[in-house]
mmCIF file of C-alpha atoms and ligand atoms in Angstrom:
data_model
loop_
_atom_site.group_PDB
_atom_site.id
_atom_site.type_symbol
_atom_site.label_atom_id
_atom_site.label_comp_id
_atom_site.label_asym_id
_atom_site.label_seq_id
_atom_site.Cartn_x
_atom_site.Cartn_y
_atom_site.Cartn_z
ATOM 1 C CA MET A 30 344.978 -78.280 63.938
ATOM 2 C CA SER A 31 342.602 -76.994 61.389
ATOM 3 C CA VAL A 32 340.106 -74.108 61.260
ATOM 4 C CA HIS A 33 337.002 -73.966 59.506
ATOM 5 C CA GLY A 34 334.545 -71.351 59.189
ATOM 6 C CA ALA A 35 330.792 -72.101 59.014
ATOM 7 C CA SER A 36 328.851 -70.852 56.020
ATOM 8 C CA ASN A 37 328.253 -67.268 55.290
ATOM 9 C CA ALA A 38 324.402 -67.992 55.593
ATOM 10 C CA LEU A 39 325.012 -68.424 59.304
ATOM 11 C CA VAL A 40 326.577 -65.582 59.893
ATOM 12 C CA ARG A 41 324.250 -62.714 61.722
ATOM 13 C CA ALA A 42 325.807 -59.170 62.181
ATOM 14 C CA GLU A 43 323.513 -57.654 64.492
ATOM 15 C CA THR A 44 322.393 -54.542 62.549
ATOM 16 C CA ALA A 45 321.717 -50.922 63.209
ATOM 17 C CA LYS A 46 318.392 -51.805 62.336
ATOM 18 C CA GLU A 47 317.631 -53.897 65.121
ATOM 19 C CA PHE A 48 319.614 -52.072 67.877
ATOM 20 C CA ALA A 49 317.520 -49.146 66.871
ATOM 21 C CA ALA A 50 313.890 -51.275 67.173
ATOM 22 C CA ASP A 51 315.699 -52.763 70.506
ATOM 23 C CA VAL A 52 316.404 -49.292 72.190
ATOM 24 C CA GLN A 53 313.066 -47.737 71.221
ATOM 25 C CA TYR A 54 311.064 -50.865 72.868
ATOM 26 C CA TYR A 55 312.805 -51.668 76.159
ATOM 27 C CA LEU A 56 313.833 -47.658 76.939
ATOM 28 C CA THR A 57 310.247 -47.010 76.803
ATOM 29 C CA LEU A 58 309.433 -49.980 79.323
ATOM 30 C CA ASN A 59 308.262 -49.092 82.800
ATOM 31 C CA PRO A 60 310.926 -49.740 84.357
ATOM 32 C CA ARG A 61 313.414 -48.358 81.239
ATOM 33 C CA GLN A 62 315.567 -51.189 80.567
ATOM 34 C CA LEU A 63 318.458 -51.748 77.470
ATOM 35 C CA PRO A 64 318.916 -55.703 76.762
ATOM 36 C CA SER A 65 322.370 -56.434 77.903
ATOM 37 C CA ARG A 66 323.745 -58.407 74.570
ATOM 38 C CA TYR A 67 324.313 -54.380 73.894
ATOM 39 C CA LEU A 68 327.056 -54.036 76.287
ATOM 40 C CA TYR A 69 329.748 -55.926 74.468
ATOM 41 C CA ASP A 70 330.528 -54.278 71.335
ATOM 42 C CA ALA A 71 334.411 -54.026 70.667
ATOM 43 C CA LEU A 72 335.250 -51.367 73.503
ATOM 44 C CA GLY A 73 332.617 -53.172 75.948
ATOM 45 C CA SER A 74 333.943 -56.535 75.326
ATOM 46 C CA ALA A 75 337.913 -55.489 76.260
ATOM 47 C CA LEU A 76 335.971 -53.743 78.799
ATOM 48 C CA PHE A 77 334.626 -56.972 80.171
ATOM 49 C CA ASP A 78 338.180 -58.440 79.910
ATOM 50 C CA ALA A 79 339.535 -56.325 82.026
ATOM 51 C CA ILE A 80 336.753 -56.812 84.670
ATOM 52 C CA CYS A 81 337.823 -60.352 84.574
ATOM 53 C CA ARG A 82 341.108 -59.358 85.602
ATOM 54 C CA LEU A 83 339.963 -57.423 89.071
ATOM 55 C CA PRO A 84 340.631 -58.658 92.394
ATOM 56 C CA TRP A 85 336.904 -58.088 93.144
ATOM 57 C CA TYR A 86 335.447 -59.854 90.176
ATOM 58 C CA GLY A 87 336.395 -63.728 90.959
ATOM 59 C CA ILE A 88 334.149 -65.849 88.620
ATOM 60 C CA THR A 89 336.967 -66.249 85.950
ATOM 61 C CA ARG A 90 339.848 -67.075 88.274
ATOM 62 C CA THR A 91 337.641 -69.692 90.095
ATOM 63 C CA GLU A 92 336.173 -71.087 87.118
ATOM 64 C CA ALA A 93 339.256 -71.501 85.662
ATOM 65 C CA ARG A 94 340.583 -73.150 88.858
ATOM 66 C CA MET A 95 337.504 -75.489 88.640
ATOM 67 C CA LEU A 96 338.006 -76.601 85.216
ATOM 68 C CA GLU A 97 341.530 -77.540 85.754
ATOM 69 C CA ALA A 98 340.833 -79.375 89.064
ATOM 70 C CA HIS A 99 337.883 -81.392 87.813
ATOM 71 C CA GLY A 100 338.793 -81.695 84.201
ATOM 72 C CA ARG A 101 339.772 -85.352 84.460
ATOM 73 C CA GLU A 102 336.178 -86.121 86.300
ATOM 74 C CA VAL A 103 334.516 -84.240 83.315
ATOM 75 C CA PHE A 104 336.151 -86.700 80.921
ATOM 76 C CA ASP A 105 335.820 -89.857 82.688
ATOM 77 C CA ARG A 106 332.127 -89.265 83.653
ATOM 78 C CA LEU A 107 331.054 -88.640 80.308
ATOM 79 C CA ASP A 108 333.454 -91.252 78.050
ATOM 80 C CA ARG A 109 333.879 -90.803 74.561
ATOM 81 C CA VAL A 110 333.595 -87.110 73.895
ATOM 82 C CA SER A 111 334.352 -86.677 70.161
ATOM 83 C CA THR A 112 333.025 -83.019 70.013
ATOM 84 C CA ILE A 113 332.983 -79.918 72.090
ATOM 85 C CA VAL A 114 330.504 -77.162 71.417
ATOM 86 C CA GLU A 115 331.095 -73.730 73.414
ATOM 87 C CA LEU A 116 328.759 -71.467 73.733
ATOM 88 C CA GLY A 117 330.209 -67.880 73.974
ATOM 89 C CA SER A 118 333.776 -68.717 73.055
ATOM 90 C CA GLY A 119 335.582 -66.058 75.293
ATOM 91 C CA ASP A 120 339.110 -66.363 74.667
ATOM 92 C CA GLY A 121 339.438 -70.197 74.788
ATOM 93 C CA SER A 122 341.364 -70.313 77.840
ATOM 94 C CA LYS A 123 338.890 -72.049 79.931
ATOM 95 C CA LEU A 124 338.227 -74.385 77.141
ATOM 96 C CA ARG A 125 342.097 -75.101 76.937
ATOM 97 C CA LEU A 126 342.194 -75.794 80.449
ATOM 98 C CA LEU A 127 339.462 -77.979 80.419
ATOM 99 C CA VAL A 128 340.559 -80.014 77.144
ATOM 100 C CA GLN A 129 344.155 -80.129 78.882
ATOM 101 C CA SER A 130 343.331 -81.018 82.002
ATOM 102 C CA GLY A 131 340.748 -83.978 80.696
ATOM 103 C CA ALA A 132 343.141 -85.842 78.588
ATOM 104 C CA PRO A 133 343.385 -89.026 77.688
ATOM 105 C CA ARG A 134 340.565 -88.093 75.196
ATOM 106 C CA THR A 135 339.283 -89.405 71.725
ATOM 107 C CA ARG A 136 341.260 -88.136 68.837
ATOM 108 C CA PRO A 137 341.031 -86.205 66.596
ATOM 109 C CA LEU A 138 338.530 -83.933 68.459
ATOM 110 C CA THR A 139 336.306 -81.580 67.059
ATOM 111 C CA ILE A 140 335.702 -78.036 68.728
ATOM 112 C CA HIS A 141 332.442 -75.645 67.667
ATOM 113 C CA LEU A 142 332.930 -72.534 68.845
ATOM 114 C CA VAL A 143 329.582 -70.030 68.423
ATOM 115 C CA ASP A 144 329.997 -66.732 69.262
ATOM 116 C CA VAL A 145 328.262 -63.558 67.487
ATOM 117 C CA SER A 146 331.641 -61.652 67.974
ATOM 118 C CA SER A 147 334.252 -62.489 65.076
ATOM 119 C CA ALA A 148 337.061 -61.085 67.545
ATOM 120 C CA ALA A 149 336.327 -63.397 70.335
ATOM 121 C CA LEU A 150 336.225 -66.443 67.702
ATOM 122 C CA THR A 151 339.595 -65.538 66.436
ATOM 123 C CA SER A 152 341.401 -64.807 69.752
ATOM 124 C CA SER A 153 339.472 -68.123 71.052
ATOM 125 C CA ALA A 154 340.776 -70.608 67.870
ATOM 126 C CA ARG A 155 344.450 -68.614 68.310
ATOM 127 C CA THR A 156 344.550 -70.190 71.847
ATOM 128 C CA LEU A 157 343.086 -73.272 71.375
ATOM 129 C CA SER A 158 345.680 -73.965 67.990
ATOM 130 C CA GLU A 159 347.828 -74.826 70.975
ATOM 131 C CA LEU A 160 346.343 -78.141 71.229
ATOM 132 C CA ASP A 161 347.428 -81.329 69.210
ATOM 133 C CA ASP A 162 344.719 -83.192 67.364
ATOM 134 C CA VAL A 163 341.849 -80.658 66.989
ATOM 135 C CA ALA A 164 339.415 -79.714 64.585
ATOM 136 C CA ILE A 165 338.209 -76.335 65.435
ATOM 137 C CA VAL A 166 335.000 -75.023 63.793
ATOM 138 C CA LEU A 167 333.690 -71.224 63.697
ATOM 139 C CA HIS A 168 330.219 -70.364 63.888
ATOM 140 C CA GLU A 169 330.131 -66.469 64.147
ATOM 141 C CA THR A 170 326.486 -66.257 64.910
ATOM 142 C CA THR A 171 323.966 -66.241 67.954
ATOM 143 C CA TYR A 172 323.901 -69.506 70.408
ATOM 144 C CA GLU A 173 320.356 -70.549 69.537
ATOM 145 C CA ALA A 174 321.271 -70.425 65.219
ATOM 146 C CA GLY A 175 324.573 -72.113 66.060
ATOM 147 C CA LEU A 176 322.723 -74.701 68.041
ATOM 148 C CA ASP A 177 320.128 -75.188 65.189
ATOM 149 C CA ASP A 178 322.881 -75.795 62.926
ATOM 150 C CA LEU A 179 324.500 -78.376 64.942
ATOM 151 C CA GLY A 180 321.347 -80.257 65.678
ATOM 152 C CA ALA A 181 321.177 -80.226 61.594
ATOM 153 C CA GLN A 182 324.472 -81.889 61.054
ATOM 154 C CA PRO A 183 324.962 -85.567 60.626
ATOM 155 C CA ARG A 184 326.286 -86.577 63.775
ATOM 156 C CA PRO A 185 329.945 -87.961 63.967
ATOM 157 C CA ALA A 186 330.629 -91.279 66.152
ATOM 158 C CA GLY A 187 331.108 -90.333 70.110
ATOM 159 C CA ARG A 188 329.268 -88.338 72.353
ATOM 160 C CA ARG A 189 328.943 -84.109 72.478
ATOM 161 C CA LEU A 190 329.643 -82.042 75.318
ATOM 162 C CA ALA A 191 328.192 -78.534 75.344
ATOM 163 C CA VAL A 192 329.971 -76.018 77.608
ATOM 164 C CA PHE A 193 328.448 -73.038 78.787
ATOM 165 C CA LEU A 194 330.794 -70.946 80.906
ATOM 166 C CA GLY A 195 331.169 -67.552 82.976
ATOM 167 C CA SER A 196 328.081 -67.771 84.789
ATOM 168 C CA ASN A 197 326.505 -66.500 81.346
ATOM 169 C CA ILE A 198 323.531 -68.097 82.287
ATOM 170 C CA GLY A 199 322.650 -65.873 85.179
ATOM 171 C CA ASN A 200 322.237 -63.227 82.421
ATOM 172 C CA PHE A 201 319.148 -64.842 81.649
ATOM 173 C CA ASP A 202 315.917 -64.525 83.546
ATOM 174 C CA ALA A 203 314.188 -68.089 84.630
ATOM 175 C CA PRO A 204 312.036 -68.284 81.679
ATOM 176 C CA GLY A 205 314.911 -66.966 79.390
ATOM 177 C CA ALA A 206 317.388 -69.660 81.120
ATOM 178 C CA ASP A 207 314.808 -72.440 80.944
ATOM 179 C CA GLU A 208 314.115 -71.320 76.910
ATOM 180 C CA PHE A 209 317.946 -71.572 76.403
ATOM 181 C CA LEU A 210 318.720 -75.065 78.444
ATOM 182 C CA ARG A 211 315.634 -76.519 76.510
ATOM 183 C CA ALA A 212 317.593 -75.367 73.071
ATOM 184 C CA ILE A 213 320.699 -77.002 74.329
ATOM 185 C CA ARG A 214 318.966 -80.011 74.873
ATOM 186 C CA ARG A 215 317.427 -80.468 71.399
ATOM 187 C CA GLY A 216 320.612 -79.577 69.518
ATOM 188 C CA LEU A 217 321.950 -82.848 71.882
ATOM 189 C CA ALA A 218 321.225 -86.694 71.762
ATOM 190 C CA LEU A 219 320.321 -89.398 74.751
ATOM 191 C CA GLY A 220 323.477 -89.092 77.089
ATOM 192 C CA ASP A 221 325.084 -86.013 75.751
ATOM 193 C CA GLY A 222 326.461 -83.580 78.005
ATOM 194 C CA LEU A 223 326.345 -80.383 79.548
ATOM 195 C CA LEU A 224 329.273 -78.750 81.509
ATOM 196 C CA LEU A 225 327.543 -75.375 83.016
ATOM 197 C CA GLY A 226 328.947 -73.021 85.178
ATOM 198 C CA ALA A 227 327.139 -70.367 87.575
ATOM 199 C CA ASP A 228 327.798 -68.421 90.471
ATOM 200 C CA LEU A 229 326.461 -69.164 93.706
ATOM 201 C CA VAL A 230 324.882 -66.903 96.003
ATOM 202 C CA LYS A 231 327.055 -64.899 98.493
ATOM 203 C CA PRO A 232 327.201 -62.073 101.031
ATOM 204 C CA GLU A 233 326.320 -58.704 99.698
ATOM 205 C CA ASP A 234 329.177 -56.958 100.327
ATOM 206 C CA VAL A 235 331.007 -59.377 98.015
ATOM 207 C CA LEU A 236 328.771 -59.242 95.193
ATOM 208 C CA GLN A 237 328.562 -55.088 95.730
ATOM 209 C CA LEU A 238 332.402 -55.256 95.194
ATOM 210 C CA ALA A 239 332.201 -57.426 92.226
ATOM 211 C CA TYR A 240 329.981 -55.280 90.265
ATOM 212 C CA ASP A 241 330.685 -51.801 91.545
ATOM 213 C CA ASP A 242 334.618 -52.360 91.372
ATOM 214 C CA PRO A 243 337.183 -49.038 93.158
ATOM 215 C CA LEU A 244 338.614 -48.853 89.919
ATOM 216 C CA GLY A 245 335.457 -48.302 88.118
ATOM 217 C CA VAL A 246 336.013 -50.425 85.189
ATOM 218 C CA THR A 247 332.320 -51.801 85.644
ATOM 219 C CA ALA A 248 331.167 -48.306 85.761
ATOM 220 C CA ALA A 249 332.898 -47.674 82.626
ATOM 221 C CA PHE A 250 331.461 -51.283 81.001
ATOM 222 C CA ASN A 251 328.044 -50.549 82.060
ATOM 223 C CA ARG A 252 328.402 -46.548 80.988
ATOM 224 C CA ASN A 253 329.877 -47.697 77.679
ATOM 225 C CA LEU A 254 326.387 -48.418 76.594
ATOM 226 C CA LEU A 255 325.425 -44.484 76.380
ATOM 227 C CA VAL A 256 328.418 -44.627 74.038
ATOM 228 C CA ARG A 257 327.544 -47.064 71.552
ATOM 229 C CA ILE A 258 323.967 -45.407 71.310
ATOM 230 C CA ASN A 259 325.788 -42.122 70.534
ATOM 231 C CA ARG A 260 327.750 -43.099 68.127
ATOM 232 C CA GLU A 261 325.504 -46.235 66.193
ATOM 233 C CA LEU A 262 322.142 -44.240 66.770
ATOM 234 C CA GLY A 263 322.749 -40.877 67.084
ATOM 235 C CA GLY A 264 322.004 -39.966 70.203
ATOM 236 C CA ASP A 265 322.747 -37.215 72.566
ATOM 237 C CA PHE A 266 323.230 -38.720 76.021
ATOM 238 C CA ASP A 267 325.748 -36.794 78.200
ATOM 239 C CA LEU A 268 327.812 -39.539 79.895
ATOM 240 C CA GLU A 269 328.361 -37.255 83.249
ATOM 241 C CA ALA A 270 324.809 -37.105 83.644
ATOM 242 C CA PHE A 271 324.418 -40.857 84.296
ATOM 243 C CA GLU A 272 326.093 -42.931 87.051
ATOM 244 C CA HIS A 273 326.434 -46.874 87.482
ATOM 245 C CA ARG A 274 324.299 -48.190 90.182
ATOM 246 C CA ALA A 275 324.873 -51.935 91.226
ATOM 247 C CA ILE A 276 322.114 -53.339 93.666
ATOM 248 C CA TRP A 277 321.563 -57.029 95.349
ATOM 249 C CA ASN A 278 317.856 -57.701 94.758
ATOM 250 C CA ALA A 279 317.795 -60.426 97.565
ATOM 251 C CA ALA A 280 314.422 -61.380 97.041
ATOM 252 C CA ALA A 281 314.910 -62.314 92.984
ATOM 253 C CA SER A 282 318.546 -63.640 93.791
ATOM 254 C CA ARG A 283 320.042 -61.213 91.274
ATOM 255 C CA VAL A 284 322.696 -58.363 90.923
ATOM 256 C CA GLU A 285 321.180 -55.749 88.980
ATOM 257 C CA MET A 286 323.413 -52.894 87.269
ATOM 258 C CA HIS A 287 321.416 -49.663 86.216
ATOM 259 C CA LEU A 288 322.304 -46.251 84.695
ATOM 260 C CA ALA A 289 320.738 -43.427 86.911
ATOM 261 C CA ALA A 290 319.807 -39.939 85.813
ATOM 262 C CA LYS A 291 321.988 -37.639 88.202
ATOM 263 C CA ARG A 292 319.642 -34.556 87.278
ATOM 264 C CA ALA A 293 316.206 -34.192 85.284
ATOM 265 C CA GLN A 294 317.279 -34.456 81.229
ATOM 266 C CA ARG A 295 315.544 -34.840 77.718
ATOM 267 C CA VAL A 296 317.315 -37.453 75.589
ATOM 268 C CA ARG A 297 317.533 -37.476 71.697
ATOM 269 C CA ILE A 298 318.134 -40.856 70.018
ATOM 270 C CA ARG A 299 317.662 -40.280 66.469
ATOM 271 C CA ALA A 300 317.881 -43.569 64.585
ATOM 272 C CA ALA A 301 315.282 -44.891 67.201
ATOM 273 C CA GLU A 302 312.867 -41.632 66.724
ATOM 274 C CA LEU A 303 313.219 -41.187 69.982
ATOM 275 C CA ASP A 304 312.666 -38.594 72.861
ATOM 276 C CA VAL A 305 313.113 -39.874 76.492
ATOM 277 C CA GLN A 306 312.343 -37.253 79.165
ATOM 278 C CA PHE A 307 314.581 -38.598 82.490
ATOM 279 C CA GLU A 308 313.429 -37.554 85.988
ATOM 280 C CA THR A 309 316.382 -36.963 88.749
ATOM 281 C CA GLY A 310 317.075 -40.595 89.729
ATOM 282 C CA GLU A 311 315.322 -42.263 87.132
ATOM 283 C CA ARG A 312 317.181 -45.460 85.998
ATOM 284 C CA ILE A 313 317.845 -47.967 83.212
ATOM 285 C CA TRP A 314 318.050 -51.091 84.079
ATOM 286 C CA THR A 315 321.120 -52.718 81.568
ATOM 287 C CA GLU A 316 321.600 -56.211 83.118
ATOM 288 C CA SER A 317 320.773 -58.833 85.726
ATOM 289 C CA SER A 318 323.347 -61.015 87.235
ATOM 290 C CA TYR A 319 321.217 -64.200 88.686
ATOM 291 C CA LYS A 320 322.952 -65.820 91.707
ATOM 292 C CA TYR A 321 322.067 -69.533 92.855
ATOM 293 C CA GLU A 322 322.006 -72.503 94.974
ATOM 294 C CA PRO A 323 323.371 -75.769 94.059
ATOM 295 C CA GLY A 324 320.209 -77.314 94.141
ATOM 296 C CA GLN A 325 318.075 -74.760 92.207
ATOM 297 C CA ILE A 326 320.826 -75.222 89.311
ATOM 298 C CA VAL A 327 320.579 -78.815 89.361
ATOM 299 C CA ALA A 328 316.605 -78.166 89.160
ATOM 300 C CA MET A 329 316.344 -75.755 86.492
ATOM 301 C CA LEU A 330 318.658 -78.392 84.244
ATOM 302 C CA GLU A 331 316.579 -81.053 85.403
ATOM 303 C CA SER A 332 313.424 -79.731 83.972
ATOM 304 C CA ALA A 333 315.007 -78.709 80.922
ATOM 305 C CA GLY A 334 315.896 -82.176 79.865
ATOM 306 C CA PHE A 335 319.034 -83.593 81.965
ATOM 307 C CA GLN A 336 320.095 -85.288 84.781
ATOM 308 C CA CYS A 337 322.881 -84.758 87.122
ATOM 309 C CA ALA A 338 326.207 -86.434 86.159
ATOM 310 C CA ALA A 339 328.288 -84.748 88.749
ATOM 311 C CA GLN A 340 328.403 -81.177 90.659
ATOM 312 C CA TRP A 341 331.595 -79.785 92.093
ATOM 313 C CA ILE A 342 331.082 -77.136 94.598
ATOM 314 C CA ASP A 343 333.655 -74.295 95.475
ATOM 315 C CA ASP A 344 332.503 -73.396 98.647
ATOM 316 C CA VAL A 345 334.720 -70.510 99.611
ATOM 317 C CA ASP A 346 334.595 -68.891 96.443
ATOM 318 C CA ARG A 347 331.180 -69.780 95.735
ATOM 319 C CA PHE A 348 330.836 -71.252 92.198
ATOM 320 C CA ALA A 349 329.432 -74.551 90.878
ATOM 321 C CA LEU A 350 330.145 -76.539 88.283
ATOM 322 C CA THR A 351 327.709 -78.955 86.741
ATOM 323 C CA LEU A 352 327.457 -81.901 84.389
ATOM 324 C CA VAL A 353 324.604 -83.183 83.231
ATOM 325 C CA GLN A 354 323.582 -85.719 80.468
ATOM 326 C CA ALA A 355 320.364 -85.351 78.144
ATOM 327 C CA LYS A 356 317.589 -87.723 79.040
HETATM 328 C C1 AVI B 404 328.590 -62.185 81.265
HETATM 329 N N1 AVI B 404 328.607 -61.996 82.499
HETATM 330 C C2 AVI B 404 328.295 -63.477 83.174
HETATM 331 C C3 AVI B 404 328.704 -61.214 83.479
HETATM 332 C C4 AVI B 404 328.312 -61.241 84.842
HETATM 333 O O1 AVI B 404 328.558 -61.022 85.875
HETATM 334 O O2 AVI B 404 327.004 -61.052 84.493
HETATM 335 C C5 AVI B 404 328.713 -59.217 83.154
HETATM 336 C C6 AVI B 404 329.500 -58.777 83.859
HETATM 337 N N2 AVI B 404 328.463 -57.554 84.287
HETATM 338 C C7 AVI B 404 329.247 -56.981 85.357
HETATM 339 N N3 AVI B 404 330.384 -57.495 85.667
HETATM 340 C C8 AVI B 404 330.612 -58.155 84.922
#
């Protein structure tokens, strides 16, 4: 295995200035919001890893089982894959499962890992180093910049397979998901593939436990955003004064995470030059996690320039893996 980093020009660290500007903008919207990407500092990422191990959060386990079961069919339907591009590298274990269960495959295989987190890239590269005959290229950057970079590179022989797992698509609203899928399409050529993992609509009590677990790990993941603002932007949020809420919005087909003020209070965030007055019960909307029906996933992919090659559905744990090709 060989590992290469993309050029430094690609490395885009999220600056404190951008964070401050986003906090200033989103926290003063009505309703108050914070972009969910800021949940993932080092502690937030560790808490998310813990969430993936919770008995009530099934996405990671179900998807891993499905990748193992259907990996072979993925590479049968999409022959001559010479390049895999994983957007949001996680810890590499799901991609390893896919490649292992997909043998025989083209050798050597080049795997591009795109993630803003250098810790995630390192851990993923370590996991994938167990595979033979694989070259790994790390792109420490946003998905969009990684896709632009790949689109601009000379194409090796064989097909590209983009992989976007973990129902990360569910954290985009509909226009955002469409824009993102179109950006993936632009980075691919006719006949290249995209494998998308997406969570399905399930009973409300199951969703409630998945996003408000009895151990309080998801609550800590959510409230850590305030810890991050206090540390990085000189905020004075009183953590005890905000509680985690997970709300199933059936009309919009999404689970929303919020932080609700337990009492009226004023919060100062120095680096954002912001004073915010919260009333009792007032909420900050921190994340949406959209849940789909299988047909909606296909429709969303088709309108972004793909055609469906296969869809595998786990009807018990309600998760879908969809393989499409660029048309
Ligand atoms: C990363 N993303 C797909 C997770 C989700 O299910 O929306 C993040 C998460 N939020 C709360 N629990 C997990």
